[in-house]
Coordinates of C-alpha atoms in Angstrom, one line a residue:
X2 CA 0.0 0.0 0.0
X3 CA 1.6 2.8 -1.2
X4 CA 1.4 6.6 1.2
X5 CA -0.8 8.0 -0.2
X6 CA -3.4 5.1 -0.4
X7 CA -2.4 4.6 3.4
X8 CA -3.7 8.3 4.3
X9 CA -6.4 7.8 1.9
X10 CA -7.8 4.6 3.6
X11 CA -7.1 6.4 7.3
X12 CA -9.6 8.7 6.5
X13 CA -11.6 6.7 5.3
X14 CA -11.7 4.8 8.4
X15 CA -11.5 8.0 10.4
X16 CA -15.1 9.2 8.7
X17 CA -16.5 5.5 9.3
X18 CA -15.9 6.1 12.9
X19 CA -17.2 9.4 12.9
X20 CA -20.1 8.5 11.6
X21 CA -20.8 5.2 14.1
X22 CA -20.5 8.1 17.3
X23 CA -23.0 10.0 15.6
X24 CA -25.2 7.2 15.4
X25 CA -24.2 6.5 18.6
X26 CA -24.6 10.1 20.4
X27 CA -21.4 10.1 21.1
X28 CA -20.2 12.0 23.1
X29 CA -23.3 11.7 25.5
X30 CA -25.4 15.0 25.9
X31 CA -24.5 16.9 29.0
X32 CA -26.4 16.4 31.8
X33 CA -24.0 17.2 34.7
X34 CA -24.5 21.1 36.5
X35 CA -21.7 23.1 36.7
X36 CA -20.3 23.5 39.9
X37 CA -18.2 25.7 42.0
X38 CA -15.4 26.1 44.2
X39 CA -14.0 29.8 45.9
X40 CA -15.2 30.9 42.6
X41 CA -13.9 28.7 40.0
X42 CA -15.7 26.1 38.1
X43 CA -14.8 22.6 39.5
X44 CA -14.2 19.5 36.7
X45 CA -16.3 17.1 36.8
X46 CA -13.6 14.4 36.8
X47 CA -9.9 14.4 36.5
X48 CA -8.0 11.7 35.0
X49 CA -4.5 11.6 36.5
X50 CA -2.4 9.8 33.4
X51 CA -2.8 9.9 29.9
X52 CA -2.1 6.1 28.7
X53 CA -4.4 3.7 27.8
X54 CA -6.5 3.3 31.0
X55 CA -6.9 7.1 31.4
X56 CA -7.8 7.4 27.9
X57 CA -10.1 4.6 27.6
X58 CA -11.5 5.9 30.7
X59 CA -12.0 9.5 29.8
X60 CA -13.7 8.4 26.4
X61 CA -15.9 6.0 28.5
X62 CA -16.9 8.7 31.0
X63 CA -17.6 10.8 27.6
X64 CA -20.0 8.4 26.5
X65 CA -21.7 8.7 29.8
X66 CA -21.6 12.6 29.2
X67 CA -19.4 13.3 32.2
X68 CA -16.7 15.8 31.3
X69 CA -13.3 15.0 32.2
X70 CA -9.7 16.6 32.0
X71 CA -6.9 14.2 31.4
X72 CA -3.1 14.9 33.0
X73 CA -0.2 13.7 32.1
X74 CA 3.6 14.3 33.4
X75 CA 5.5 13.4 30.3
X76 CA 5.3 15.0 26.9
X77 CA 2.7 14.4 23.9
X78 CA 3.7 11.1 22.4
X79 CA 5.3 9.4 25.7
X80 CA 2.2 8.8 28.2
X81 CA 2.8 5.2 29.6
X82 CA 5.5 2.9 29.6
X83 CA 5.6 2.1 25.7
X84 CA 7.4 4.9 24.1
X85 CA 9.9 4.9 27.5
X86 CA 10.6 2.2 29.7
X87 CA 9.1 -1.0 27.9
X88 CA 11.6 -2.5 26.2
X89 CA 9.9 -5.1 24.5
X90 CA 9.8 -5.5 20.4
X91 CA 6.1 -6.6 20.9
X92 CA 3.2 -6.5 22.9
X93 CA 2.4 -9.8 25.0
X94 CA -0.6 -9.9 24.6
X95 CA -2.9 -11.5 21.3
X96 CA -3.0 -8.8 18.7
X97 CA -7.0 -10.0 18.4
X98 CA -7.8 -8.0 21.8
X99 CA -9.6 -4.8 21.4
X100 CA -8.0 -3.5 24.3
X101 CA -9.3 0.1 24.8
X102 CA -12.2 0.1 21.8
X103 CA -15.0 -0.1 24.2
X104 CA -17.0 -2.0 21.6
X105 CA -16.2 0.2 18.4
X106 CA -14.9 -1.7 15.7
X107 CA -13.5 1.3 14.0
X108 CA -11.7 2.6 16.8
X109 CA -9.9 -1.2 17.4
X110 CA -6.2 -1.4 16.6
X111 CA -7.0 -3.8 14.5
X112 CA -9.2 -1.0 11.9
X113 CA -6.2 0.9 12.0
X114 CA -3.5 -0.8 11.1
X115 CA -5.2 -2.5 8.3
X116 CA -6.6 0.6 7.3
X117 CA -2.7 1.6 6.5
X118 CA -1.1 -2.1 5.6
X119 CA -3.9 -3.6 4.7
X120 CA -5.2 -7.0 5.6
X121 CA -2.5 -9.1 4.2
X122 CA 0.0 -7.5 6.6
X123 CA -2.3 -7.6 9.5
X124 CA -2.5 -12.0 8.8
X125 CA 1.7 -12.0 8.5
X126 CA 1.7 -9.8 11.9
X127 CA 2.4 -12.5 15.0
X128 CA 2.4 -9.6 17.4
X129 CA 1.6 -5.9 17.3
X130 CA 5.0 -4.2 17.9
X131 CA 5.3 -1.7 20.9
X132 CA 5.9 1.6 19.1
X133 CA 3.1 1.0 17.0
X134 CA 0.9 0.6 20.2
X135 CA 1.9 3.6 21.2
X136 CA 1.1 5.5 17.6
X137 CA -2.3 3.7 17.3
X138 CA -2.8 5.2 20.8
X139 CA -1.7 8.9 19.9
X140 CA -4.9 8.4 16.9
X141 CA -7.0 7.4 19.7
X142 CA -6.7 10.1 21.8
X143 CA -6.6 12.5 18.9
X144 CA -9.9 10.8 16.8
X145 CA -12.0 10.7 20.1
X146 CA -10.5 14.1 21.3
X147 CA -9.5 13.5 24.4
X148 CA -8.4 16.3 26.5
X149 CA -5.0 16.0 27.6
X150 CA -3.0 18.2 29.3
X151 CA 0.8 17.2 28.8
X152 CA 3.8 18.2 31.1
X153 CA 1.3 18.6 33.8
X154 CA 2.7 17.0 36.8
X155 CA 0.2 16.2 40.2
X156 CA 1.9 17.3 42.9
X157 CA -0.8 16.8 45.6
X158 CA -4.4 15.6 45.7
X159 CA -6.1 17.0 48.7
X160 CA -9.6 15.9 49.4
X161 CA -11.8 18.9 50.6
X162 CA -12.6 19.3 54.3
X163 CA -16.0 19.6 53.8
X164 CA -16.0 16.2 51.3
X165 CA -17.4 18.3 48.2
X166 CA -14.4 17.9 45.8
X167 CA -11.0 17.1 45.7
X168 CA -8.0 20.2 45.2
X169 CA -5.4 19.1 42.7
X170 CA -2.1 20.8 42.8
X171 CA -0.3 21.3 39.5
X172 CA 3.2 22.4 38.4
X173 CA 3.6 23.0 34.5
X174 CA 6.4 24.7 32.5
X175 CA 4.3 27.9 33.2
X176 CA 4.9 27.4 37.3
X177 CA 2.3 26.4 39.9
X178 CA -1.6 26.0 40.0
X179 CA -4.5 23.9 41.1
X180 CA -7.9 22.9 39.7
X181 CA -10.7 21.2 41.5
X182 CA -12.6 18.0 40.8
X183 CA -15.5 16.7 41.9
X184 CA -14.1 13.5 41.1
X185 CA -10.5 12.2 40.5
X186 CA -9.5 9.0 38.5
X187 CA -5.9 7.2 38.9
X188 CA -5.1 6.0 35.7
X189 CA -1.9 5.4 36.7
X190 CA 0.2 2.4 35.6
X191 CA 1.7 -0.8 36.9
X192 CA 3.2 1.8 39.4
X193 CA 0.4 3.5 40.6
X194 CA 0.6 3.9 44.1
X195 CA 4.6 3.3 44.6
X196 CA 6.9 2.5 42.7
X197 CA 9.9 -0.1 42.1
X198 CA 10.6 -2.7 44.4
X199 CA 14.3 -2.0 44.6
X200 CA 15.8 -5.0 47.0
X201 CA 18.1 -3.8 49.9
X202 CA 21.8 -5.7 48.5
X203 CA 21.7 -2.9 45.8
X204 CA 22.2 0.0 48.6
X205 CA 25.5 -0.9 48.8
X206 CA 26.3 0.2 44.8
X207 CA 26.7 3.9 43.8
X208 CA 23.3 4.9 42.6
X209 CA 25.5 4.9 38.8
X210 CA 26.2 1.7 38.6
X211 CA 22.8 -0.3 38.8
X212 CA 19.4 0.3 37.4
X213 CA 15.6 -0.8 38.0
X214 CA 14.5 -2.6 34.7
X215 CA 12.0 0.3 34.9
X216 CA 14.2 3.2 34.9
X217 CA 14.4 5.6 31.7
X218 CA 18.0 5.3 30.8
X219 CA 19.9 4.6 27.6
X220 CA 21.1 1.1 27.3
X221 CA 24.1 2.3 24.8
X222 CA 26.2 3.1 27.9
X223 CA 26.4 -0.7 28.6
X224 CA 28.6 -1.7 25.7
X225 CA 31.5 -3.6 26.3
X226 CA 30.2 -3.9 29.9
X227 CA 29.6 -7.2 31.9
X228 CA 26.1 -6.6 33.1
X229 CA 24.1 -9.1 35.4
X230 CA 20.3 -8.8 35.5
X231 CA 18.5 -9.9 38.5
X232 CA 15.4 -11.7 37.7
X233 CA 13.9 -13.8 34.8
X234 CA 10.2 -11.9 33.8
X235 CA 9.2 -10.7 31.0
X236 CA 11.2 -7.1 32.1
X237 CA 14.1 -9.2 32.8
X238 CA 14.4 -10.7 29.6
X239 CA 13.6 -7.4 27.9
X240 CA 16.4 -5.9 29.7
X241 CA 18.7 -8.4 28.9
X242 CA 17.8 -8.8 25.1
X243 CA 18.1 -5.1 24.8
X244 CA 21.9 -4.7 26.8
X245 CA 23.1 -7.2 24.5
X246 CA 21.7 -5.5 21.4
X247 CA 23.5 -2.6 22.7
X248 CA 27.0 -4.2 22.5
X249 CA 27.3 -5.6 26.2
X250 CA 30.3 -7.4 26.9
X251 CA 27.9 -10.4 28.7
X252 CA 24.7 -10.9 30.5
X253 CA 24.5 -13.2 33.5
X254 CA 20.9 -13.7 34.2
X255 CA 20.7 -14.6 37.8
X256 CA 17.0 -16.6 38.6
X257 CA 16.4 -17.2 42.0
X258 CA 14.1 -20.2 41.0
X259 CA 15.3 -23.8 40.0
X260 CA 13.4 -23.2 36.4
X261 CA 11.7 -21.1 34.6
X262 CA 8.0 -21.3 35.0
X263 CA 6.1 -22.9 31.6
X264 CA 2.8 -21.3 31.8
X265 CA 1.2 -18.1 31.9
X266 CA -1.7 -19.2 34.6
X267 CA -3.4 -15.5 34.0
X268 CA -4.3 -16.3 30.5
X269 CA -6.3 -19.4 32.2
X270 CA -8.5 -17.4 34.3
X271 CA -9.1 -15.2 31.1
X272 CA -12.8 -15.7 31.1
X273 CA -15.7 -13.2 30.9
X274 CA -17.1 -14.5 34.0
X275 CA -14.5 -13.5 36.3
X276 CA -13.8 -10.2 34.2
X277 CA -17.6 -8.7 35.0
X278 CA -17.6 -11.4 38.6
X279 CA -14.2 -10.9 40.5
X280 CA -15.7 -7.8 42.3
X281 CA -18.5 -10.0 44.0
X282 CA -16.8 -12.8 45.0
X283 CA -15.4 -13.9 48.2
X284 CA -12.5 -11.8 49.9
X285 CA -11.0 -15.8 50.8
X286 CA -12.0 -16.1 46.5
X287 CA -10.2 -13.0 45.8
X288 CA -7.4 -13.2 47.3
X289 CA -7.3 -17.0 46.7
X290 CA -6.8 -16.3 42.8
X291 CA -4.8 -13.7 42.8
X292 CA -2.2 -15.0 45.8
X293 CA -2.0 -18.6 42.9
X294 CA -1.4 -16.1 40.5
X295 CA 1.4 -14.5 42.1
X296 CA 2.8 -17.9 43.2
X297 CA 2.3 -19.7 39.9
X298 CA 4.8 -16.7 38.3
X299 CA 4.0 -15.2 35.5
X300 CA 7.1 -16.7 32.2
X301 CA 8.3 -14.5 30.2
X302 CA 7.0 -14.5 26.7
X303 CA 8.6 -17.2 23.7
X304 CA 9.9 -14.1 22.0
X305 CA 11.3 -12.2 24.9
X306 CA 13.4 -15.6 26.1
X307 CA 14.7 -16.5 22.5
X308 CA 15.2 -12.9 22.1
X309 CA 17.7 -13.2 24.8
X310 CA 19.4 -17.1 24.1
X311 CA 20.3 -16.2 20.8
X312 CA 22.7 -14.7 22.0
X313 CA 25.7 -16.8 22.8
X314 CA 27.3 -14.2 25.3
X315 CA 23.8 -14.8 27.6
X316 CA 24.0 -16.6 30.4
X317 CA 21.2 -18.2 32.3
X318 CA 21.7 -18.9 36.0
X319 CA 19.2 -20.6 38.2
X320 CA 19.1 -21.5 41.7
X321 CA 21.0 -18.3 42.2
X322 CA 19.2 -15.7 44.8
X323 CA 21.7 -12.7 45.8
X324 CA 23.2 -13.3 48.9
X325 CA 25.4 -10.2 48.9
X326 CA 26.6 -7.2 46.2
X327 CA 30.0 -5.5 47.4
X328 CA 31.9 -3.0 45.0
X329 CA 35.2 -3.3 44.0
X330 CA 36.9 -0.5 42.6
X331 CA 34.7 0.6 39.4
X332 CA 32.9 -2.9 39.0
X333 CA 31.4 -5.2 41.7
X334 CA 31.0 -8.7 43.3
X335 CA 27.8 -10.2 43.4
X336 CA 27.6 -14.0 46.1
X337 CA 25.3 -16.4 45.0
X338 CA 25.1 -19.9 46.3
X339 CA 26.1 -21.1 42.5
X340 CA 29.5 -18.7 43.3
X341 CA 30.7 -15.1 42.6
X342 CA 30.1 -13.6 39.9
X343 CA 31.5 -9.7 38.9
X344 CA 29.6 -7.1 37.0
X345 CA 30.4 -3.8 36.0
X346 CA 26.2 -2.8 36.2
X347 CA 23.7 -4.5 37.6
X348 CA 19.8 -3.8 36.4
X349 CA 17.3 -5.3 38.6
X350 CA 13.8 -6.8 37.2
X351 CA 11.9 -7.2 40.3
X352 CA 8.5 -5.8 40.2
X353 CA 6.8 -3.0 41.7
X354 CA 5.3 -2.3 45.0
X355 CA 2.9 0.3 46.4
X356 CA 5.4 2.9 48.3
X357 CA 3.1 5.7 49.3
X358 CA 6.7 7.7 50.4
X359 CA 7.8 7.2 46.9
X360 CA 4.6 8.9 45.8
X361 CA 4.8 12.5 47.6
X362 CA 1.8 13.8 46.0
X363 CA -0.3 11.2 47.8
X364 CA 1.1 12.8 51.1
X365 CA -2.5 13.9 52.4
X366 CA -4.2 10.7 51.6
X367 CA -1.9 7.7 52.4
X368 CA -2.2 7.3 55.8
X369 CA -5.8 7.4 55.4
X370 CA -6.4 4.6 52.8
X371 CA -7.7 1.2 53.8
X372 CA -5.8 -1.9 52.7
X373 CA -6.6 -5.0 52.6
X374 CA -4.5 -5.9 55.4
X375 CA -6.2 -3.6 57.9
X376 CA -9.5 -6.1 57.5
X377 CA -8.4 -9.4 56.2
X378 CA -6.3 -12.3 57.6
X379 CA -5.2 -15.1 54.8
X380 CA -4.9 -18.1 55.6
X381 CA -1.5 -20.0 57.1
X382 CA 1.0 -20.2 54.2
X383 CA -0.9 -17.9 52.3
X384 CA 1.0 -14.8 52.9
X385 CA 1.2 -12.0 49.9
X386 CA 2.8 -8.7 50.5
X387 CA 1.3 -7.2 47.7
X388 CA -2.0 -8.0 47.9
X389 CA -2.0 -7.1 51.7
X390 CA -0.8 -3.8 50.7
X391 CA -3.4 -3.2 47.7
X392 CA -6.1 -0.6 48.6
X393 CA -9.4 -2.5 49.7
X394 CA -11.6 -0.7 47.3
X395 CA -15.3 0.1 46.3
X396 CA -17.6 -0.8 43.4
X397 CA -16.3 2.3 41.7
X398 CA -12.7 1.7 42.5
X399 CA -13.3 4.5 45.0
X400 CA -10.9 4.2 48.0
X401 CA -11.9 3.4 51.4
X402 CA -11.2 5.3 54.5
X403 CA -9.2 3.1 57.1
X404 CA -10.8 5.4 59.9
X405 CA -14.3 6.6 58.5
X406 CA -14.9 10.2 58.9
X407 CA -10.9 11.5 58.9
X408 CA -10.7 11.4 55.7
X409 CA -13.7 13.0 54.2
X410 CA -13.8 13.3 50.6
X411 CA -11.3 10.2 50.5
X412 CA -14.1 8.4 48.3
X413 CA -14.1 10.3 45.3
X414 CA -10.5 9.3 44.6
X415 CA -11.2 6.6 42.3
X416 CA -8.2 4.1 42.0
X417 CA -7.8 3.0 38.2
X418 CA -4.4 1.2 38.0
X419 CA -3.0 -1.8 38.6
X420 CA -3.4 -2.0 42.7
X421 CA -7.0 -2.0 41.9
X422 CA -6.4 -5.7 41.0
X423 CA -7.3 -8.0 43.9
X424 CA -10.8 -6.0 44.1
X425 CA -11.8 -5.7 40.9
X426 CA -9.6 -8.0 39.0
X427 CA -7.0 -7.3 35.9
X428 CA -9.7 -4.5 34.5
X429 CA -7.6 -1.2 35.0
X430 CA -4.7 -1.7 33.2
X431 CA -4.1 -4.6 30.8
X432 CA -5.4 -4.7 27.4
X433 CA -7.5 -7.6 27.5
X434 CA -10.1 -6.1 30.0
X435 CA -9.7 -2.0 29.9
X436 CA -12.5 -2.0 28.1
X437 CA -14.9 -3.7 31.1
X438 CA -13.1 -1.4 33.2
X439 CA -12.8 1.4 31.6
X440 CA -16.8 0.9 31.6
X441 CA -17.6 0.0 35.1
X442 CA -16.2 3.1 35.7
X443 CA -17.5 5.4 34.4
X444 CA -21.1 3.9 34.2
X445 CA -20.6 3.8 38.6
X446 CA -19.4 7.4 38.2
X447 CA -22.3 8.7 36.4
X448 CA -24.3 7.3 39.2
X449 CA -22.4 8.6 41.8
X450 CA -23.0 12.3 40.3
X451 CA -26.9 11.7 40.0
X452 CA -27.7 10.9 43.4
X453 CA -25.4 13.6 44.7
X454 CA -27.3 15.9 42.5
X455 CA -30.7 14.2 42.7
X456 CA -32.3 17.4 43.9
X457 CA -31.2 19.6 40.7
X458 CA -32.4 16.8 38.4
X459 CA -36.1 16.5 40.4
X460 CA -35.9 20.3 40.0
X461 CA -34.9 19.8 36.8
X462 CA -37.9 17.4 36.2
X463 CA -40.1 19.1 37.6
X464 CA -39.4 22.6 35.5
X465 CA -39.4 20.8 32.5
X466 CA -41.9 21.9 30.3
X467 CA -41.8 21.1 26.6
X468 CA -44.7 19.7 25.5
X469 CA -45.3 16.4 23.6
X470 CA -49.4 17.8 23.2
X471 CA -51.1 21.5 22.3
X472 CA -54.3 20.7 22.7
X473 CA -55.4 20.6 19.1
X474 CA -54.4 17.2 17.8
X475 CA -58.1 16.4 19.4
X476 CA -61.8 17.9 19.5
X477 CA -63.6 16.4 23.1
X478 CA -66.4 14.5 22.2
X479 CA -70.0 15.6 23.2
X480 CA -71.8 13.5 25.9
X481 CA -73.2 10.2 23.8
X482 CA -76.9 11.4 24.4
X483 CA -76.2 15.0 22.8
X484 CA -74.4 13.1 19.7
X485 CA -76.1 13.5 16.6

């Protein structure tokens, strides 16, 4: 397909779309009062993060004809991990997901990239590749016009004393400022509420010579280097493939576990049933799937592993936890029960935690949330730190207070990222479900706002006064002993 007939077929897509929302009403008529706040005009919802969850939820919450305002730290082009941080040539997951479409089949990735390759190209493609995820994402936002404000960082979210709204402070290239919301969504990430899980052994390195597999930093200054990654997931084995494409001397992947696990046990519980059920099941049911889950391990992808082993310099090392790191003179000494090995940079691939002290703008909130750990107990040898440290959440993903009535306001700080898992399931992040969360959302939003405003709306019912009769469309009839 040649450019031209690329841009040609675009928008023709883009005008196919268009015209479904029309016949859809999209975006939904406004229905939602304008409120106030020490004189300004309050949004009705906030979305803090511009990736795919806060866009797919912003468009949702359109649809619903709630207004929203969408920001994002980074620059236009580089929401989310895909144009930063992932390193992976391709997503993980089944091109054949909709991901963020909520039910348009114009606005799927899918209708895009055929719509510029055609359909040949999309049978030959195994996997969609990461930067094209992130372009097909840059047309979303743009086609459904989402508003997002870029190098916008949240610097606190302060719930009003009187539980009304919710002050966010900003800082932008222009300096300081602060909008209110009457509602706030968390859209965001795998790090939501913390950040990396750095282990304690890499304290004892300068902060230049090791790395978080999620840090933003350019691989080319590992060439000729011996680098060891810690870990074996799928950001270990991104990290690894991508050092060595960068000219690394060797990788030593160091696996604490005797194997690598064979199955993706996530993709088994894949079923519609626990996407729209997780919420109503059991705490012991909840936690019970998601603690197997975590156990179970999640292998890293085919791709990512041969990605890696093709390399003859990669080296993979099981049974070998980190017993200590020491440095030694411009490289270091890492102990493992397998032996020593030395490294002259060490990038560690192990996860993310929530770390409200890693998250300063959640300073007036943190103490305040409830987690699962102040109300449930697992069973013996069913301990998870992450799950007990995920917030214990609401039908609208609307944080909890752990005392009720310190916090007031707490509960229109709705949390739409990954943490959200063990109460609501994988529906605020991944691709497979975004869309089921990204509409249970904003549906339990829009209900949230009507019966806070049920009075203006009976006001508004009762005042309304268009008629469907006049009064002419009829002559009464006379009595039936006066009829002639």
């Amino acid at each position: 397909m040649t450019t031209s007939d690329s841009v040609s077929s675009l928008a023709a897509l883009e005008a196919r779309l268009a015209q479904d929302l029309d016949y859809l009403g999209f975006p939904g008529r406004q229905w939602m009062p304008v409120r106030q706040k020490d004189g300004e005009a309050m949004l009705d919802v906030a979305v803090i993060g511009g990736g795919q969850a806060g866009l797919a939820a912003s468009v949702a919450l359109a649809q619903q004809g709630v207004r929203t305002v969408v920001f994002d730290r980074s620059p236009a082009g580089r929401e989310g991990p895909w144009a930063t941080t992932a390193r992976m040539e391709t997503l993980r997951s089944p091109k054949e997901l909709t991901g963020p479409a909520l039910g348009l089949p114009s606005l799927t990735f899918r209708a895009w990239f055929e719509a510029q390759f055609g359909r040949e190209a999309w049978t030959a493609m195994d996997k969609i590749p990461r930067l094209q995820w992130m372009d097909y994402l840059a047309w979303y936002r743009r086609v459904m016009n989402v508003d997002v404000r870029n190098d916008t960082a949240v610097t606190g979210i302060h719930p009003l004393p009187d539980g009304t709204a919710v002050r966010l402070d900003l800082r932008t290239p222009a300096g300081a400022g602060r909008v209110f919301a009457r509602r706030v969504v968390l859209a965001t990430g795998r790090d939501g509420l913390g950040g990396p899980a750095v282990p304690a052994f890499v304290s004892a390195l300068p902060r230049s010579r090791w790395a978080h597999s999620s840090d933003d930093m350019d691989y080319g200054q590992l060439a000729g280097l011996r680098v060891g990654v810690v870990g074996a997931g799928s950001s270990a084995m991104d990290s690894a493939a991508t050092a060595l494409e960068a000219g690394a001397r060797s990788v030593e992947l160091l696996i604490r576990r005797p194997d690598l696990p064979r199955v993706n046990k996530g993709k088994g519980a894949g079923v519609p049933g626990l996407t729209q059920g997780h919420f109503d099941l059991s705490d012991e049911r909840k936690w019970r799937i998601r603690h197997y889950i975590n156990v179970a391990n999640v292998p890293p992808p085919h791709g990512s592993t041969l990605r890696v082993s093709a390399f003859p310099n990669a080296f993979f090392n099981f049974g070998c936890p980190i017993l200590s790191v020491a440095p030694e003179g411009d490289s270091m000494r890492v102990s493992t029960p397998k032996g020593d090995f030395e490294f002259d940079f060490l990038i560690v691939s192990t996860g993310f935690k929530v770390d409200w002290p890693n998250r300063p703008e959640f300073d007036a909130i943190a103490s305040h949330i409830r987690t699962w750990k102040d109300r449930f107990v697992p069973a013996p040898g069913d301990e998870d730190q992450e799950l007990a440290d995920s917030p214990d959440l609401g039908p609208v993903f609307e944080f909890k207070e752990r005392v009720p009535g310190e916090c007031p306001g707490l509960e229109r700080i709705h949390c739409f990222c990954y943490p959200a898992a063990l109460s609501h399931g994988t529906v605020s992040g991944d691709i497979p479900a975004i869309s089921d969360g990204a509409k249970r959302l904003a549906s339990g939003i829009a209900s949230l706002f009507y019966r806070e405003d049920f009075d203006h709306h009976f006001a508004n019912l009762e005042a309304y006064s268009e008629p469907e009769l006049f009064g002419d469309e009829w002559t009464p009839a006379p009595p039936p002993g006066e009829r002639t």
